[in-house]
C-alpha cells in the first residue's frame, strides 16, 4: 500500500472520529493536544484503525500512537510485513 | 407478550451470567419475553443445556454457554461465539454470584479470594470484553446485580458485602467513563429473594428476616427481573451510575 493512500485513509478516519475538518489535520498533529481528543477518543481511534486496516494493534503499541504521523508509521510498517 | 415502546429489545443481544437458575434465569426469560436474543452462561455444560432448554420452551431465540466467568480466555472465546451467531452484545447483566459465609476471624484466604474472583473480578472482565462493541454502537447497557448487604453490611459476610459494595463503586466509575458513548451502567440491589441461596437459611432466620421487611414477604426472582428489564429498556435512557434497591423496604437507600 502506498504511503499517500495510508495517509489519506488515516486522515479521513481521524476526521470522522474526532469531528474535525480533514484540512485541519497535519501529519504532526497530536490527537490530544491539537485535535481535541480525550483518552476515550484515542482508544476509539485505534479501534477504527484496526477495522480500516484489518489489523490488531496491541495495547502497548496503541499507547505510543499519539500523532497522525505515528499512526501512519505504525500502519505502513505493519501492512508491509 | 408485552411489546410497547418502553420494553422493546427486539433483536438486541443480552448476555446474562449465572443464568441456569434463580434470579439469572428469571432475568433471561424476562428479557427474552420482551424480544431480546438471550445468551445465558452457566459454570457447567449441563447448566448451559438447561438454559437452552428453558429458552426453547419459552420460544426465545438465544443460547446457553458454559463459561467460567473468572477465566479471561473462556470469556473471550464465549463472547466471540456469541458475536458470530447472534451479533454484538448490547445488554450485559452481571448476575453470577456465590457466597462463602464465615466470621472474619475464621475466614480463610480461599473464601475471601473466591468471592472476589467470582463476584467482583468477573464484572471487570465481562464489562471490558463487551465494551468495544457497545462503544462502536454508541449504545449499551451494563446492569450489575449487587446486594442489599453491599449497602447495609451483614455479619458473616465481610467477603460478600465487600465484593457487592465494590460492584457499586465500579459501576459509578464506569458510568462516568463511558457515559459520553451512550452506555449506561447501573446496579440492582436485591434484598432477600426466595432462591437456593436464601433457602440455605433456617426457617427461624427466614421468619426473623421477613419481620424486618415492610412489604411482609421475601422477594421473588421475578421482582428482580422486572427491575432489570426496566433498566435495560429505553425508559431508563437517562439513568446511569445508580443503584436500584429492590428489597420490599428492608433497606431504603
Short mmCIF file of C-alpha atoms in Angstrom, two decimals:
data_model
loop_
_atom_site.label_atom_id
_atom_site.label_comp_id
_atom_site.label_asym_id
_atom_site.label_seq_id
_atom_site.Cartn_x
_atom_site.Cartn_y
_atom_site.Cartn_z
CA UNK A 1 0.00 0.00 0.00
CA UNK A 2 1.28 3.46 -0.92
CA UNK A 3 2.14 5.77 1.97
CA UNK A 4 -0.05 8.50 0.49
CA UNK A 5 -3.02 6.17 0.40
CA UNK A 6 -2.46 5.17 4.03
CA UNK A 7 -2.13 8.83 4.96
CA UNK A 8 -5.38 9.76 3.24
CA UNK A 9 -7.31 6.92 4.79
CA UNK A 10 -5.97 7.70 8.26
CA UNK A 11 -6.80 11.39 7.98
CA UNK A 12 -10.30 10.53 6.89
CA UNK A 13 -10.77 8.27 9.93
CA UNK A 14 -9.31 10.89 12.27
CA UNK A 15 -11.68 13.50 10.83
CA UNK A 16 -14.69 11.23 11.30
CA UNK A 17 -13.75 10.06 14.79
CA UNK A 18 -12.78 13.42 16.23
CA UNK A 19 -15.21 15.60 14.30
CA UNK A 20 -12.54 17.86 12.78
CA UNK A 21 -12.08 19.01 9.18
CA UNK A 22 -9.64 16.96 7.14
CA UNK A 23 -7.67 20.04 6.05
CA UNK A 24 -7.05 20.90 9.72
CA UNK A 25 -5.25 17.61 10.21
CA UNK A 26 -1.49 17.73 9.72
CA UNK A 27 0.90 14.82 9.94
CA UNK A 28 2.43 16.23 13.08
CA UNK A 29 -0.97 16.87 14.71
CA UNK A 30 -1.29 15.31 18.15
CA UNK A 31 -4.71 13.74 18.68
CA UNK A 32 -4.99 15.03 22.23
CA UNK A 33 -3.09 18.33 22.12
CA UNK A 34 -4.05 19.59 18.65
CA UNK A 35 -7.24 17.81 17.68
CA UNK A 36 -9.10 17.83 20.98
CA UNK A 37 -9.29 14.09 21.60
CA UNK A 38 -9.82 12.74 25.10
CA UNK A 39 -8.40 9.43 26.27
CA UNK A 40 -11.52 7.50 25.26
CA UNK A 41 -11.39 9.09 21.78
CA UNK A 42 -7.87 7.80 21.30
CA UNK A 43 -9.00 4.27 22.20
CA UNK A 44 -11.81 4.50 19.67
CA UNK A 45 -9.45 5.89 17.08
CA UNK A 46 -7.22 2.84 17.45
CA UNK A 47 -10.30 0.60 17.17
CA UNK A 48 -11.25 2.38 13.96
CA UNK A 49 -7.72 1.97 12.57
CA UNK A 50 -7.81 -1.73 13.39
CA UNK A 51 -11.05 -2.06 11.48
CA UNK A 52 -9.97 0.03 8.49
CA UNK A 53 -6.66 -1.75 8.00
CA UNK A 54 -7.79 -5.15 9.26
CA UNK A 55 -5.02 -5.45 11.77
CA UNK A 56 -4.72 -5.80 15.51
CA UNK A 57 -2.88 -3.08 17.38
CA UNK A 58 -1.73 -4.36 20.80
CA UNK A 59 -2.31 -2.01 23.73
CA UNK A 60 1.42 -1.43 24.28
CA UNK A 61 1.72 -0.13 20.70
CA UNK A 62 -1.57 1.75 20.80
CA UNK A 63 -0.26 3.82 23.70
CA UNK A 64 2.60 5.05 21.50
CA UNK A 65 0.34 6.29 18.71
CA UNK A 66 -0.20 9.90 19.69
CA UNK A 67 0.06 11.74 16.38
CA UNK A 68 -1.15 11.28 12.82
CA UNK A 69 2.41 10.53 11.69
CA UNK A 70 2.82 7.85 14.37
CA UNK A 71 -0.38 6.22 13.12
CA UNK A 72 0.88 6.33 9.52
CA UNK A 73 4.23 4.84 10.58
CA UNK A 74 2.59 2.04 12.52
CA UNK A 75 0.13 1.10 9.81
CA UNK A 76 2.67 1.25 6.99
CA UNK A 77 5.13 -0.88 8.98
CA UNK A 78 2.51 -3.49 9.89
CA UNK A 79 0.92 -3.70 6.42
CA UNK A 80 4.28 -4.01 4.64
CA UNK A 81 5.13 -7.14 6.64
CA UNK B 1 -46.38 -10.71 25.22
CA UNK B 2 -45.85 -7.06 26.17
CA UNK B 3 -44.38 -5.15 23.31
CA UNK B 4 -44.77 -1.44 23.88
CA UNK B 5 -42.04 1.05 23.08
CA UNK B 6 -40.73 1.07 26.65
CA UNK B 7 -39.88 -2.58 26.66
CA UNK B 8 -38.72 -3.25 23.17
CA UNK B 9 -35.48 -5.17 22.95
CA UNK B 10 -36.17 -6.71 19.58
CA UNK B 11 -33.01 -8.16 18.06
CA UNK B 12 -30.77 -6.85 20.82
CA UNK B 13 -28.44 -9.42 22.31
CA UNK B 14 -28.48 -9.72 26.09
CA UNK B 15 -25.82 -11.69 27.98
CA UNK B 16 -26.75 -12.83 31.47
CA UNK B 17 -24.19 -14.59 33.65
CA UNK B 18 -25.29 -17.26 36.09
CA UNK B 19 -28.50 -17.87 34.17
CA UNK B 20 -29.19 -21.56 34.79
CA UNK B 21 -31.46 -20.92 37.77
CA UNK B 22 -32.74 -18.42 40.31
CA UNK B 23 -32.57 -14.70 39.56
CA UNK B 24 -30.45 -15.13 36.41
CA UNK B 25 -33.00 -17.49 34.85
CA UNK B 26 -35.85 -15.08 35.63
CA UNK B 27 -33.88 -12.22 34.03
CA UNK B 28 -33.14 -14.29 30.92
CA UNK B 29 -36.80 -15.19 30.48
CA UNK B 30 -37.98 -11.65 31.15
CA UNK B 31 -35.64 -10.03 28.60
CA UNK B 32 -36.38 -12.79 26.11
CA UNK B 33 -40.11 -12.34 26.52
CA UNK B 34 -39.60 -8.69 25.64
CA UNK B 35 -37.89 -9.65 22.39
CA UNK B 36 -34.18 -9.81 23.23
CA UNK B 37 -31.94 -12.58 21.96
CA UNK B 38 -30.70 -14.15 25.17
CA UNK B 39 -27.35 -15.66 25.98
CA UNK B 40 -27.13 -17.28 29.40
CA UNK B 41 -23.93 -18.50 30.97
CA UNK B 42 -23.51 -21.35 33.43
CA UNK B 43 -20.45 -22.89 35.02
CA UNK B 44 -21.11 -26.35 33.58
CA UNK B 45 -22.15 -27.79 30.24
CA UNK B 46 -25.21 -29.30 31.95
CA UNK B 47 -26.17 -25.81 33.13
CA UNK B 48 -25.76 -24.43 29.62
CA UNK B 49 -28.03 -27.17 28.26
CA UNK B 50 -30.60 -26.35 30.95
CA UNK B 51 -30.58 -22.75 29.73
CA UNK B 52 -31.04 -23.80 26.10
CA UNK B 53 -33.96 -25.98 27.16
CA UNK B 54 -35.91 -23.32 29.02
CA UNK B 55 -35.24 -20.72 26.30
CA UNK B 56 -36.51 -23.08 23.64
CA UNK B 57 -39.62 -23.99 25.67
CA UNK B 58 -40.35 -20.27 26.03
CA UNK B 59 -39.79 -19.74 22.29
CA UNK B 60 -36.88 -17.35 22.90
CA UNK B 61 -34.02 -17.10 20.42
CA UNK B 62 -30.66 -17.45 22.10
CA UNK B 63 -28.13 -19.84 23.52
CA UNK B 64 -26.64 -21.24 26.69
CA UNK B 65 -22.88 -21.30 27.07
CA UNK B 66 -20.62 -22.90 29.64
CA UNK B 67 -18.23 -20.27 30.93
CA UNK B 68 -16.05 -19.79 33.96
CA UNK B 69 -16.59 -16.06 34.48
CA UNK B 70 -13.23 -15.74 36.24
CA UNK B 71 -11.29 -17.02 33.20
CA UNK B 72 -10.44 -14.31 30.62
CA UNK B 73 -9.74 -16.88 27.88
CA UNK B 74 -13.13 -18.52 28.29
CA UNK B 75 -14.83 -15.12 28.31
CA UNK B 76 -13.06 -14.10 25.09
CA UNK B 77 -13.96 -17.28 23.25
CA UNK B 78 -17.53 -17.31 24.60
CA UNK B 79 -18.17 -13.75 23.50
CA UNK B 80 -16.64 -14.42 20.09
CA UNK B 81 -19.06 -17.32 19.65
CA UNK B 82 -21.97 -15.06 20.56
CA UNK B 83 -20.84 -12.34 18.15
CA UNK B 84 -20.62 -14.85 15.33
CA UNK B 85 -24.00 -16.46 15.85
CA UNK B 86 -26.15 -13.59 17.19
CA UNK B 87 -24.19 -10.33 16.93
CA UNK B 88 -22.61 -7.85 19.33
CA UNK B 89 -23.81 -7.76 22.92
CA UNK B 90 -25.99 -4.75 23.70
CA UNK B 91 -27.09 -5.65 27.22
CA UNK B 92 -24.78 -7.23 29.81
CA UNK B 93 -26.24 -8.43 33.09
CA UNK B 94 -23.56 -9.44 35.58
CA UNK B 95 -25.60 -11.71 37.76
CA UNK B 96 -23.35 -14.65 38.62
CA UNK B 97 -22.64 -14.67 42.33
CA UNK B 98 -21.75 -17.04 45.11
CA UNK B 99 -21.39 -16.94 48.89
CA UNK B 100 -18.72 -18.31 51.23
CA UNK B 101 -20.01 -17.03 54.55
CA UNK B 102 -17.83 -17.12 57.62
CA UNK B 103 -16.95 -15.00 60.62
CA UNK B 104 -13.97 -12.89 59.72
CA UNK B 105 -11.80 -14.36 62.48
CA UNK B 106 -12.24 -17.75 60.84
CA UNK B 107 -12.34 -16.68 57.23
CA UNK B 108 -9.80 -18.45 55.07
CA UNK B 109 -8.00 -16.64 52.32
CA UNK B 110 -9.51 -19.06 49.86
CA UNK B 111 -13.02 -17.98 50.97
CA UNK B 112 -12.10 -14.35 50.52
CA UNK B 113 -10.39 -14.81 47.16
CA UNK B 114 -13.10 -16.99 45.65
CA UNK B 115 -15.74 -14.37 46.38
CA UNK B 116 -13.61 -11.54 44.96
CA UNK B 117 -12.91 -13.54 41.80
CA UNK B 118 -16.45 -14.65 41.04
CA UNK B 119 -18.43 -11.70 42.36
CA UNK B 120 -16.14 -8.78 41.51
CA UNK B 121 -13.33 -9.65 39.10
CA UNK B 122 -15.81 -11.29 36.72
CA UNK B 123 -17.66 -7.97 36.48
CA UNK B 124 -14.47 -6.25 35.37
CA UNK B 125 -13.57 -8.99 32.88
CA UNK B 126 -17.00 -9.22 31.27
CA UNK B 127 -17.59 -5.48 31.13
CA UNK B 128 -14.22 -5.00 29.46
CA UNK B 129 -14.99 -7.76 26.99
CA UNK B 130 -18.29 -6.25 25.77
CA UNK B 131 -17.33 -2.56 25.84
CA UNK B 132 -15.79 -2.34 22.37
CA UNK B 133 -18.96 -3.49 20.67
CA UNK B 134 -21.03 -1.12 22.78
CA UNK B 135 -18.69 1.80 22.02
CA UNK B 136 -18.93 1.11 18.30
CA UNK B 137 -22.72 1.06 18.52
CA UNK B 138 -22.74 4.10 20.80
CA UNK B 139 -25.30 2.22 22.78
CA UNK B 140 -25.20 -0.28 25.61
CA UNK B 141 -26.47 -1.31 28.99
CA UNK B 142 -24.48 -2.86 31.78
CA UNK B 143 -26.55 -3.97 34.75
CA UNK B 144 -24.77 -5.38 37.78
CA UNK B 145 -26.67 -7.43 40.32
CA UNK B 146 -25.27 -6.41 43.68
CA UNK B 147 -26.96 -6.95 47.04
CA UNK B 148 -28.59 -5.08 49.88
CA UNK B 149 -25.74 -6.28 52.10
CA UNK B 150 -23.31 -4.24 50.00
CA UNK B 151 -25.11 -1.20 51.42
CA UNK B 152 -26.01 -2.40 54.92
CA UNK B 153 -23.30 -4.92 55.78
CA UNK B 154 -24.08 -8.30 57.26
CA UNK B 155 -22.32 -10.31 59.96
CA UNK B 156 -20.66 -13.37 58.46
CA UNK B 157 -20.45 -11.82 55.01
CA UNK B 158 -17.44 -9.49 55.07
CA UNK B 159 -16.20 -11.01 51.81
CA UNK B 160 -19.56 -11.00 50.04
CA UNK B 161 -20.52 -7.49 51.23
CA UNK B 162 -17.10 -6.11 50.21
CA UNK B 163 -17.44 -7.56 46.72
CA UNK B 164 -21.01 -6.31 46.37
CA UNK B 165 -20.09 -2.80 47.56
CA UNK B 166 -17.14 -2.98 45.17
CA UNK B 167 -19.55 -3.53 42.29
CA UNK B 168 -21.31 -0.28 43.17
CA UNK B 169 -18.07 1.75 43.08
CA UNK B 170 -17.06 0.03 39.87
CA UNK B 171 -20.41 0.83 38.26
CA UNK B 172 -20.30 4.51 39.21
CA UNK B 173 -16.76 4.89 37.86
CA UNK B 174 -17.51 3.12 34.59
CA UNK B 175 -20.72 5.10 34.20
CA UNK B 176 -18.63 8.29 34.31
CA UNK B 177 -16.03 6.86 31.97
CA UNK B 178 -18.35 5.87 29.13
CA UNK B 179 -21.46 7.99 29.61
CA UNK B 180 -20.46 10.08 26.61
CA UNK B 181 -20.86 6.96 24.44
CA UNK B 182 -24.47 6.48 25.48
CA UNK B 183 -23.64 3.42 27.55
CA UNK B 184 -25.29 3.23 30.95
CA UNK B 185 -24.03 1.28 33.95
CA UNK B 186 -26.31 0.62 36.87
CA UNK B 187 -26.73 -1.75 39.78
CA UNK B 188 -29.72 -3.56 41.11
CA UNK B 189 -29.51 -4.49 44.77
CA UNK B 190 -31.88 -7.31 45.64
CA UNK B 191 -32.93 -7.77 49.24
CA UNK B 192 -33.86 -11.25 50.42
CA UNK B 193 -35.09 -13.16 47.42
CA UNK B 194 -36.56 -16.64 47.53
CA UNK B 195 -33.78 -18.62 45.80
CA UNK B 196 -31.49 -21.54 46.62
CA UNK B 197 -29.15 -19.01 48.22
CA UNK B 198 -31.68 -17.85 50.82
CA UNK B 199 -33.26 -21.31 51.20
CA UNK B 200 -30.00 -22.26 52.90
CA UNK B 201 -31.17 -20.17 55.88
CA UNK B 202 -33.10 -21.83 58.71
CA UNK B 203 -36.85 -21.18 58.87
CA UNK B 204 -36.31 -19.16 62.09
CA UNK B 205 -33.80 -16.99 60.25
CA UNK B 206 -36.23 -16.59 57.35
CA UNK B 207 -39.04 -15.62 59.73
CA UNK B 208 -36.91 -13.08 61.55
CA UNK B 209 -35.93 -11.57 58.23
CA UNK B 210 -39.47 -11.35 56.94
CA UNK B 211 -40.44 -9.37 60.04
CA UNK B 212 -37.99 -6.66 59.02
CA UNK B 213 -39.47 -6.31 55.53
CA UNK B 214 -42.25 -3.69 55.35
CA UNK B 215 -43.87 -5.48 52.41
CA UNK B 216 -44.00 -8.62 54.54
CA UNK B 217 -42.53 -11.21 52.20
CA UNK B 218 -39.33 -12.36 50.60
CA UNK B 219 -38.87 -11.13 47.04
CA UNK B 220 -39.20 -13.35 44.00
CA UNK B 221 -36.71 -13.68 41.14
CA UNK B 222 -39.42 -12.10 39.00
CA UNK B 223 -39.31 -8.93 41.16
CA UNK B 224 -35.63 -8.54 40.22
CA UNK B 225 -36.12 -9.48 36.57
CA UNK B 226 -38.74 -6.76 36.16
CA UNK B 227 -36.30 -4.16 37.51
CA UNK B 228 -33.58 -5.37 35.14
CA UNK B 229 -35.97 -5.13 32.19
CA UNK B 230 -36.73 -1.56 33.18
CA UNK B 231 -33.08 -0.52 33.40
CA UNK B 232 -32.34 -2.27 30.09
CA UNK B 233 -35.24 -0.53 28.35
CA UNK B 234 -35.35 2.85 26.59
CA UNK B 235 -37.48 4.07 29.51
CA UNK B 236 -34.25 4.16 31.55
CA UNK B 237 -32.22 6.07 28.95
CA UNK B 238 -31.32 8.85 31.40
CA UNK B 239 -30.43 6.64 34.37
CA UNK B 240 -26.79 5.79 34.95
CA UNK B 241 -24.49 5.16 37.91
CA UNK B 242 -27.34 4.44 40.23
CA UNK B 243 -28.29 1.52 42.44
CA UNK B 244 -31.90 0.47 42.36
CA UNK B 245 -32.88 -1.23 45.61
CA UNK B 246 -35.46 -3.97 45.19
CA UNK B 247 -35.99 -5.27 48.69
CA UNK B 248 -39.57 -4.76 49.89
CA UNK B 249 -38.44 -1.84 52.03
CA UNK B 250 -35.87 -3.81 54.05
CA UNK B 251 -33.34 -1.07 53.38
CA UNK B 252 -34.20 2.32 51.94
CA UNK B 253 -31.10 3.65 50.22
#
